[in-house]
CSV table of C-alpha atoms and ligand atoms in Angstrom, one decimal:
chain,number,residue,atom,x,y,z
A,1,MET,CA,163.4,-88.9,-93.3
A,2,LYS,CA,166.4,-87.2,-91.6
A,3,LEU,CA,167.9,-84.9,-94.2
A,4,ALA,CA,170.5,-82.2,-94.5
A,5,PHE,CA,170.7,-79.2,-96.9
A,6,LEU,CA,174.0,-77.3,-97.4
A,7,GLY,CA,173.9,-73.9,-99.1
A,8,LEU,CA,170.9,-71.6,-98.5
A,9,GLY,CA,171.3,-69.2,-101.4
A,10,THR,CA,168.6,-68.0,-103.8
A,11,MET,CA,167.9,-71.6,-104.8
A,12,GLY,CA,168.9,-73.6,-101.7
A,13,PHE,CA,166.8,-71.6,-99.2
A,14,PRO,CA,163.4,-72.3,-100.7
A,15,MET,CA,164.4,-75.9,-101.8
A,16,ALA,CA,165.3,-76.8,-98.2
A,17,GLY,CA,162.0,-75.2,-97.2
A,18,HIS,CA,160.1,-77.6,-99.5
A,19,LEU,CA,161.8,-80.6,-97.9
A,20,HIS,CA,160.8,-79.3,-94.5
A,21,GLU,CA,157.2,-78.7,-95.6
A,22,GLY,CA,157.2,-82.3,-97.1
A,23,GLY,CA,157.4,-83.6,-93.5
A,24,HIS,CA,161.1,-84.3,-93.3
A,25,GLU,CA,163.5,-83.5,-90.5
A,26,VAL,CA,166.0,-81.0,-92.1
A,27,CYS,CA,169.2,-79.8,-90.6
A,28,VAL,CA,170.7,-76.9,-92.7
A,29,TYR,CA,174.2,-75.4,-93.1
A,30,ASN,CA,175.2,-72.1,-94.6
A,31,ARG,CA,178.6,-70.5,-94.7
A,32,THR,CA,177.1,-67.2,-93.5
A,33,THR,CA,175.4,-68.5,-90.4
A,34,ALA,CA,172.9,-65.6,-90.2
A,35,LYS,CA,171.2,-67.2,-93.2
A,36,ALA,CA,171.0,-70.6,-91.5
A,37,GLN,CA,169.5,-68.9,-88.5
A,38,GLN,CA,167.0,-67.1,-90.7
A,39,TRP,CA,166.0,-70.4,-92.3
A,40,VAL,CA,165.5,-72.0,-88.9
A,41,GLY,CA,163.5,-69.0,-87.8
A,42,GLU,CA,161.2,-69.4,-90.8
A,43,TYR,CA,160.8,-73.2,-91.0
A,44,GLY,CA,162.0,-74.6,-87.7
A,45,GLY,CA,164.5,-77.6,-87.7
A,46,ASP,CA,168.1,-77.1,-86.8
A,47,PHE,CA,171.4,-75.9,-88.3
A,48,GLY,CA,175.0,-77.1,-88.1
A,49,GLU,CA,178.1,-75.0,-87.7
A,50,THR,CA,179.9,-77.0,-90.3
A,51,PRO,CA,178.8,-79.2,-93.3
A,52,ALA,CA,180.0,-82.3,-91.4
A,53,GLN,CA,177.9,-81.4,-88.4
A,54,ALA,CA,174.7,-80.7,-90.4
A,55,ALA,CA,175.2,-84.0,-92.4
A,56,ALA,CA,175.7,-86.2,-89.4
A,57,GLY,CA,173.0,-88.9,-89.2
A,58,ALA,CA,171.2,-87.7,-92.4
A,59,GLU,CA,170.1,-90.4,-94.9
A,60,ILE,CA,170.3,-87.9,-97.8
A,61,VAL,CA,172.5,-84.7,-97.8
A,62,PHE,CA,171.6,-82.1,-100.4
A,63,CYS,CA,173.9,-79.4,-101.5
A,64,CYS,CA,173.5,-76.2,-103.7
A,65,VAL,CA,176.6,-73.9,-103.6
A,66,GLY,CA,178.4,-71.9,-106.3
A,67,ASN,CA,181.1,-73.6,-108.4
A,68,ASP,CA,183.4,-76.6,-108.5
A,69,ASP,CA,185.8,-75.4,-105.8
A,70,ASP,CA,183.0,-74.4,-103.4
A,71,LEU,CA,181.5,-77.9,-103.9
A,72,ARG,CA,184.8,-79.6,-103.2
A,73,GLN,CA,185.2,-77.6,-100.0
A,74,VAL,CA,181.7,-78.2,-98.7
A,75,VAL,CA,181.5,-81.9,-99.6
A,76,ASN,CA,185.0,-83.3,-99.4
A,77,GLY,CA,187.0,-80.7,-97.6
A,78,GLU,CA,188.0,-80.5,-94.0
A,79,GLN,CA,184.7,-80.6,-92.0
A,80,GLY,CA,183.0,-81.3,-95.3
A,81,ALA,CA,179.8,-83.3,-95.5
A,82,PHE,CA,181.5,-86.6,-96.3
A,83,GLU,CA,183.3,-86.4,-92.9
A,84,GLY,CA,179.9,-86.5,-91.1
A,85,MET,CA,178.0,-88.9,-93.3
A,86,ALA,CA,177.4,-92.6,-92.3
A,87,PRO,CA,178.0,-95.4,-94.8
A,88,GLY,CA,175.1,-95.9,-97.2
A,89,ALA,CA,174.1,-92.2,-97.0
A,90,ILE,CA,173.6,-90.3,-100.3
A,91,LEU,CA,175.0,-86.9,-101.3
A,92,VAL,CA,172.7,-85.1,-103.9
A,93,ASP,CA,174.4,-82.1,-105.5
A,94,HIS,CA,172.2,-79.4,-107.0
A,95,THR,CA,175.1,-77.1,-107.8
A,96,THR,CA,175.7,-76.4,-111.5
A,97,ALA,CA,179.3,-77.6,-111.8
A,98,SER,CA,181.5,-79.5,-114.2
A,99,ALA,CA,181.0,-83.2,-115.1
A,100,GLU,CA,184.6,-83.7,-114.0
A,101,VAL,CA,183.9,-82.7,-110.4
A,102,ALA,CA,180.8,-84.9,-110.3
A,103,ARG,CA,182.9,-87.9,-111.3
A,104,GLU,CA,185.6,-87.0,-108.8
A,105,LEU,CA,183.1,-86.7,-105.9
A,106,ASP,CA,181.4,-89.9,-107.0
A,107,ALA,CA,184.7,-91.7,-106.7
A,108,ALA,CA,185.4,-90.1,-103.3
A,109,ALA,CA,181.9,-91.1,-102.1
A,110,ARG,CA,182.4,-94.7,-103.2
A,111,ALA,CA,185.8,-94.9,-101.4
A,112,ARG,CA,183.9,-94.0,-98.2
A,113,GLY,CA,180.9,-96.3,-98.7
A,114,LEU,CA,178.7,-93.4,-99.6
A,115,HIS,CA,176.6,-92.6,-102.8
A,116,PHE,CA,176.7,-89.5,-105.0
A,117,ILE,CA,174.1,-88.1,-107.5
A,118,ASP,CA,174.8,-85.0,-109.5
A,119,ALA,CA,171.4,-83.2,-109.9
A,120,PRO,CA,171.7,-79.7,-111.3
A,121,VAL,CA,168.4,-77.9,-111.7
A,122,SER,CA,166.6,-75.6,-114.1
A,123,GLY,CA,163.6,-73.3,-113.5
A,124,GLY,CA,165.2,-70.4,-111.7
A,125,GLN,CA,164.4,-68.7,-108.5
A,126,ALA,CA,160.7,-68.9,-109.2
A,127,GLY,CA,161.0,-72.7,-109.9
A,128,ALA,CA,162.7,-73.2,-106.6
A,129,GLN,CA,160.1,-71.1,-104.7
A,130,ASN,CA,157.1,-72.8,-106.4
A,131,GLY,CA,158.6,-76.3,-106.3
A,132,ALA,CA,158.6,-76.5,-110.1
A,133,LEU,CA,162.2,-77.3,-111.0
A,134,SER,CA,163.5,-79.6,-113.7
A,135,ILE,CA,166.2,-81.9,-112.2
A,136,MET,CA,168.8,-83.6,-114.4
A,137,CYS,CA,170.5,-86.5,-112.6
A,138,GLY,CA,173.6,-88.6,-113.0
A,139,GLY,CA,174.4,-91.7,-110.9
A,140,GLU,CA,173.2,-95.2,-110.2
A,141,ALA,CA,169.6,-96.3,-110.9
A,142,GLY,CA,169.1,-97.8,-107.4
A,143,VAL,CA,170.3,-94.7,-105.7
A,144,PHE,CA,168.2,-92.4,-107.9
A,145,ALA,CA,165.1,-94.5,-107.1
A,146,ARG,CA,165.7,-93.7,-103.4
A,147,ILE,CA,166.0,-89.9,-103.9
A,148,GLU,CA,163.4,-89.5,-106.6
A,149,PRO,CA,160.3,-89.3,-104.3
A,150,VAL,CA,162.2,-86.9,-102.0
A,151,ILE,CA,163.3,-84.4,-104.7
A,152,ALA,CA,159.7,-84.3,-105.9
A,153,ALA,CA,159.2,-81.8,-103.1
A,154,TYR,CA,160.6,-79.1,-105.3
A,155,GLY,CA,160.8,-80.9,-108.7
A,156,LYS,CA,158.2,-80.8,-111.5
A,157,SER,CA,160.3,-83.3,-113.4
A,158,SER,CA,163.4,-85.3,-112.8
A,159,SER,CA,165.3,-87.9,-114.9
A,160,LEU,CA,168.3,-90.1,-114.5
A,161,LEU,CA,170.4,-89.5,-117.7
A,162,GLY,CA,173.3,-91.9,-117.1
A,163,ALA,CA,176.4,-92.4,-114.9
A,164,ALA,CA,177.8,-89.7,-112.6
A,165,GLY,CA,178.4,-86.4,-114.5
A,166,SER,CA,175.5,-87.0,-116.9
A,167,GLY,CA,173.3,-84.6,-115.0
A,168,GLN,CA,175.9,-81.9,-115.4
A,169,LEU,CA,176.2,-82.6,-119.1
A,170,ALA,CA,172.5,-82.3,-119.5
A,171,LYS,CA,172.6,-78.9,-117.7
A,172,MET,CA,175.2,-77.7,-120.2
A,173,VAL,CA,172.7,-78.6,-123.0
A,174,ASN,CA,170.1,-76.6,-121.0
A,175,GLN,CA,172.4,-73.5,-120.8
A,176,ILE,CA,173.2,-73.7,-124.5
A,177,CYS,CA,169.5,-73.4,-125.2
A,178,VAL,CA,168.9,-70.7,-122.6
A,179,ALA,CA,171.7,-68.4,-123.8
A,180,GLY,CA,170.4,-68.4,-127.4
A,181,ALA,CA,166.8,-67.9,-126.2
A,182,VAL,CA,167.7,-64.9,-124.0
A,183,GLN,CA,169.6,-63.1,-126.7
A,184,GLY,CA,166.7,-63.7,-129.2
A,185,LEU,CA,164.3,-62.2,-126.6
A,186,ALA,CA,166.7,-59.3,-126.0
A,187,GLU,CA,166.9,-58.5,-129.7
A,188,ALA,CA,163.1,-58.7,-129.9
A,189,VAL,CA,162.7,-56.2,-127.0
A,190,HIS,CA,165.2,-53.9,-128.7
A,191,PHE,CA,163.3,-54.1,-131.9
A,192,ILE,CA,160.0,-53.4,-130.2
A,193,LYS,CA,161.4,-50.3,-128.6
A,194,ARG,CA,162.7,-49.0,-131.9
A,195,SER,CA,159.4,-49.8,-133.7
A,196,GLY,CA,157.1,-48.0,-131.1
A,197,LEU,CA,155.0,-51.1,-130.5
A,198,ASP,CA,153.4,-51.9,-127.1
A,199,GLY,CA,155.8,-54.7,-125.9
A,200,ARG,CA,153.3,-56.2,-123.4
A,201,ALA,CA,150.6,-56.5,-126.1
A,202,VAL,CA,153.0,-58.0,-128.6
A,203,PHE,CA,154.3,-60.7,-126.2
A,204,ASP,CA,150.8,-61.4,-124.9
A,205,VAL,CA,149.9,-62.6,-128.4
A,206,ILE,CA,153.1,-64.2,-129.7
A,207,ARG,CA,153.8,-66.2,-126.5
A,208,HIS,CA,151.0,-68.5,-127.6
A,209,GLY,CA,152.6,-69.2,-131.0
A,210,ALA,CA,155.8,-70.8,-132.2
A,211,ALA,CA,158.1,-68.1,-130.6
A,212,GLY,CA,156.8,-68.9,-127.0
A,213,SER,CA,159.3,-69.9,-124.4
A,214,TRP,CA,160.0,-70.0,-120.7
A,215,GLN,CA,162.3,-66.9,-121.2
A,216,MET,CA,159.5,-65.1,-123.0
A,217,ASP,CA,156.9,-65.9,-120.3
A,218,ASN,CA,159.1,-65.1,-117.4
A,219,ARG,CA,161.5,-62.4,-118.6
A,220,HIS,CA,159.9,-60.1,-121.2
A,221,GLU,CA,158.5,-57.8,-118.5
A,222,ALA,CA,161.8,-57.4,-116.8
A,223,MET,CA,163.5,-56.7,-120.1
A,224,LEU,CA,160.9,-54.1,-121.1
A,225,ASP,CA,161.1,-52.4,-117.6
A,226,GLY,CA,164.9,-52.7,-117.3
A,227,GLU,CA,164.6,-54.5,-113.9
A,228,PHE,CA,167.4,-56.9,-113.4
A,229,ASP,CA,168.0,-57.0,-109.6
A,230,PHE,CA,166.7,-60.6,-109.1
A,231,GLY,CA,167.0,-64.1,-110.5
A,232,PHE,CA,169.9,-66.0,-112.1
A,233,ALA,CA,173.1,-64.0,-111.8
A,234,VAL,CA,175.2,-63.2,-114.9
A,235,ASP,CA,178.3,-64.4,-112.9
A,236,TRP,CA,176.7,-67.8,-112.6
A,237,MET,CA,175.9,-67.9,-116.3
A,238,ARG,CA,179.5,-67.1,-117.2
A,239,LYS,CA,180.6,-70.0,-114.9
A,240,ASP,CA,178.1,-72.3,-116.7
A,241,LEU,CA,179.2,-71.2,-120.2
A,242,ARG,CA,182.9,-71.6,-119.2
A,243,ILE,CA,182.2,-75.2,-118.1
A,244,THR,CA,180.1,-75.8,-121.2
A,245,LEU,CA,182.8,-74.4,-123.6
A,246,GLU,CA,185.5,-76.5,-121.9
A,247,GLU,CA,183.4,-79.6,-122.3
A,248,ALA,CA,182.8,-78.8,-126.0
A,249,ARG,CA,186.6,-78.4,-126.5
A,250,ASN,CA,187.0,-81.9,-125.1
A,251,ASN,CA,184.2,-83.6,-127.0
A,252,GLY,CA,184.7,-81.6,-130.3
A,253,ALA,CA,181.2,-79.9,-130.4
A,254,SER,CA,181.1,-76.6,-132.3
A,255,LEU,CA,179.3,-73.9,-130.3
A,256,PRO,CA,179.9,-70.6,-132.1
A,257,ILE,CA,176.8,-68.7,-130.8
A,258,THR,CA,177.3,-69.9,-127.2
A,259,ALA,CA,180.9,-68.7,-127.3
A,260,LEU,CA,179.8,-65.3,-128.6
A,261,LEU,CA,177.1,-65.0,-126.0
A,262,ASP,CA,179.7,-65.7,-123.3
A,263,GLN,CA,181.5,-62.6,-124.5
A,264,PHE,CA,178.2,-60.6,-124.4
A,265,TYR,CA,177.8,-61.7,-120.8
A,266,ALA,CA,181.3,-60.4,-120.1
A,267,ASP,CA,180.1,-57.0,-121.4
A,268,VAL,CA,177.3,-57.1,-118.9
A,269,GLN,CA,179.8,-57.9,-116.1
A,270,SER,CA,181.9,-54.9,-117.1
A,271,MET,CA,178.8,-52.7,-116.8
A,272,GLY,CA,178.6,-53.8,-113.2
A,273,GLY,CA,175.9,-56.4,-113.8
A,274,GLY,CA,177.6,-59.6,-112.4
A,275,ARG,CA,174.6,-60.2,-110.0
A,276,TRP,CA,171.9,-59.0,-112.4
A,277,ASP,CA,169.6,-61.6,-113.9
A,278,THR,CA,170.7,-63.0,-117.2
A,279,CYS,CA,168.0,-61.2,-119.1
A,280,SER,CA,170.1,-58.0,-118.5
A,281,LEU,CA,171.7,-59.0,-121.9
A,282,VAL,CA,169.2,-56.5,-123.3
A,283,LYS,CA,171.3,-53.7,-121.6
A,284,ARG,CA,174.0,-54.1,-124.3
A,285,LEU,CA,171.4,-53.0,-126.9
A,286,LYS,CA,170.7,-49.2,-126.9
A,287,ASP,CA,167.0,-48.2,-126.5
B,301,NAP,N1,169.7,-68.7,-109.2
B,301,NAP,C1,169.2,-69.4,-110.2
B,301,NAP,O1,168.2,-69.1,-110.9
B,301,NAP,C2,169.8,-70.8,-110.5
B,301,NAP,C3,169.1,-71.6,-111.4
B,301,NAP,C4,169.7,-72.9,-111.7
B,301,NAP,C5,170.9,-73.3,-111.1
B,301,NAP,N2,171.6,-72.4,-110.3
B,301,NAP,C6,172.8,-72.9,-109.7
B,301,NAP,O2,172.6,-73.2,-108.4
B,301,NAP,C7,173.8,-72.8,-107.6
B,301,NAP,C8,173.5,-71.9,-106.5
B,301,NAP,O3,172.9,-70.7,-107.1
B,301,NAP,P1,172.2,-69.6,-106.2
B,301,NAP,O4,171.6,-68.6,-107.2
B,301,NAP,O5,171.4,-70.2,-105.1
B,301,NAP,O6,173.5,-68.9,-105.6
B,301,NAP,P2,173.7,-67.9,-104.4
B,301,NAP,O7,172.4,-67.2,-104.1
B,301,NAP,O8,174.9,-67.1,-104.7
B,301,NAP,O9,174.0,-68.9,-103.2
B,301,NAP,C9,175.2,-69.6,-103.2
B,301,NAP,C10,175.2,-70.4,-101.9
B,301,NAP,O10,176.4,-71.2,-101.8
B,301,NAP,C11,177.1,-70.9,-100.6
B,301,NAP,N3,178.6,-71.0,-100.9
B,301,NAP,C12,179.2,-70.5,-102.0
B,301,NAP,N4,180.5,-70.8,-101.9
B,301,NAP,C13,180.7,-71.5,-100.7
B,301,NAP,C14,181.8,-72.1,-100.1
B,301,NAP,N5,183.0,-72.0,-100.6
B,301,NAP,N6,181.6,-72.7,-98.9
B,301,NAP,C15,180.4,-72.8,-98.4
B,301,NAP,N7,179.3,-72.2,-98.9
B,301,NAP,C16,179.4,-71.6,-100.1
B,301,NAP,C17,176.7,-69.5,-100.3
B,301,NAP,O11,176.9,-69.2,-98.9
B,301,NAP,P3,176.9,-67.7,-98.4
B,301,NAP,O12,175.5,-67.4,-98.0
B,301,NAP,O13,177.8,-67.7,-97.1
B,301,NAP,O14,177.5,-66.8,-99.5
B,301,NAP,C18,175.2,-69.6,-100.6
B,301,NAP,O15,174.5,-70.3,-99.6
B,301,NAP,C19,174.9,-72.3,-108.6
B,301,NAP,O16,175.7,-73.3,-109.0
B,301,NAP,C20,174.0,-71.8,-109.8
B,301,NAP,O17,174.7,-71.8,-111.0
B,301,NAP,C21,171.0,-71.2,-109.9
């Protein structure tokens, strides 16, 4: 298929690579052009100078940028993807954004005879690199059926959870679970250091029991070693928690621990850790 991918960050760069390796013809766009050139150097294919240029002629246009405003700009702004897409084409958005912006872009797509699917992902940098992401989708069933075999290039599992915005709501559920799990693991690492136990040995045994989790498998070493310069940025987590807490205010859900963890992440930002991986939550706890 002829595809386009907009946003070659930590996640987008390898995801677009999987599409290329899946045999598709991929045209990429990145705001900082050097990264688009690097991608083309690594995989081949082509890059566009604007989102509209990259999206022209593509059957499916994928996007993975930062937040709601970035998304509006890249998809529906001047020289945005919608400007270049032909009627019937599909925009699949992998950004973690609000359910509101998903509904807004879905309506804008319909007005132009285009389709929109919100499809935020979970599984981190490693999931993107290894093609093992969980993909939560919102949109129409017929459109989802067309994209499902294509996103399998980097997805371990994908599901349609309802109308536009449902994928973003499911991602909020994911982040509520992640925030609590990371703080639990941080407190465990803190306790291990105080107790004099061998952390690696402890996690090697307990990860097979009831305490096991993705965070434990993938983040205990970084927490024990104090290595945070990788992965899922604290700034992104704060964005996700803000969106989640706003949605909870609207739907009446009570999220006291999530709200507290949002403040803990604010502490990490004020330590200079905005781009550190979210497991840096352990830095708040003294060794
Ligand atoms: N990293 C993870 O583990 C992870 C996991 C799940 C979900 N996510 C979500 O996936 C999204 C991307 O995350 P990431 O880690 O890949 O972020 P990232 O490394 O910071 O990359 C962000 C990408 O978006 C582009 N971008 C941002 N604002 C833009 C704008 N206004 N116009 C055009 N391009 C813009 C950036 O372009 P430049 O190169 O020019 O800056 C870059 O290509 C976020 O919504 C994040 O919450 C991330």
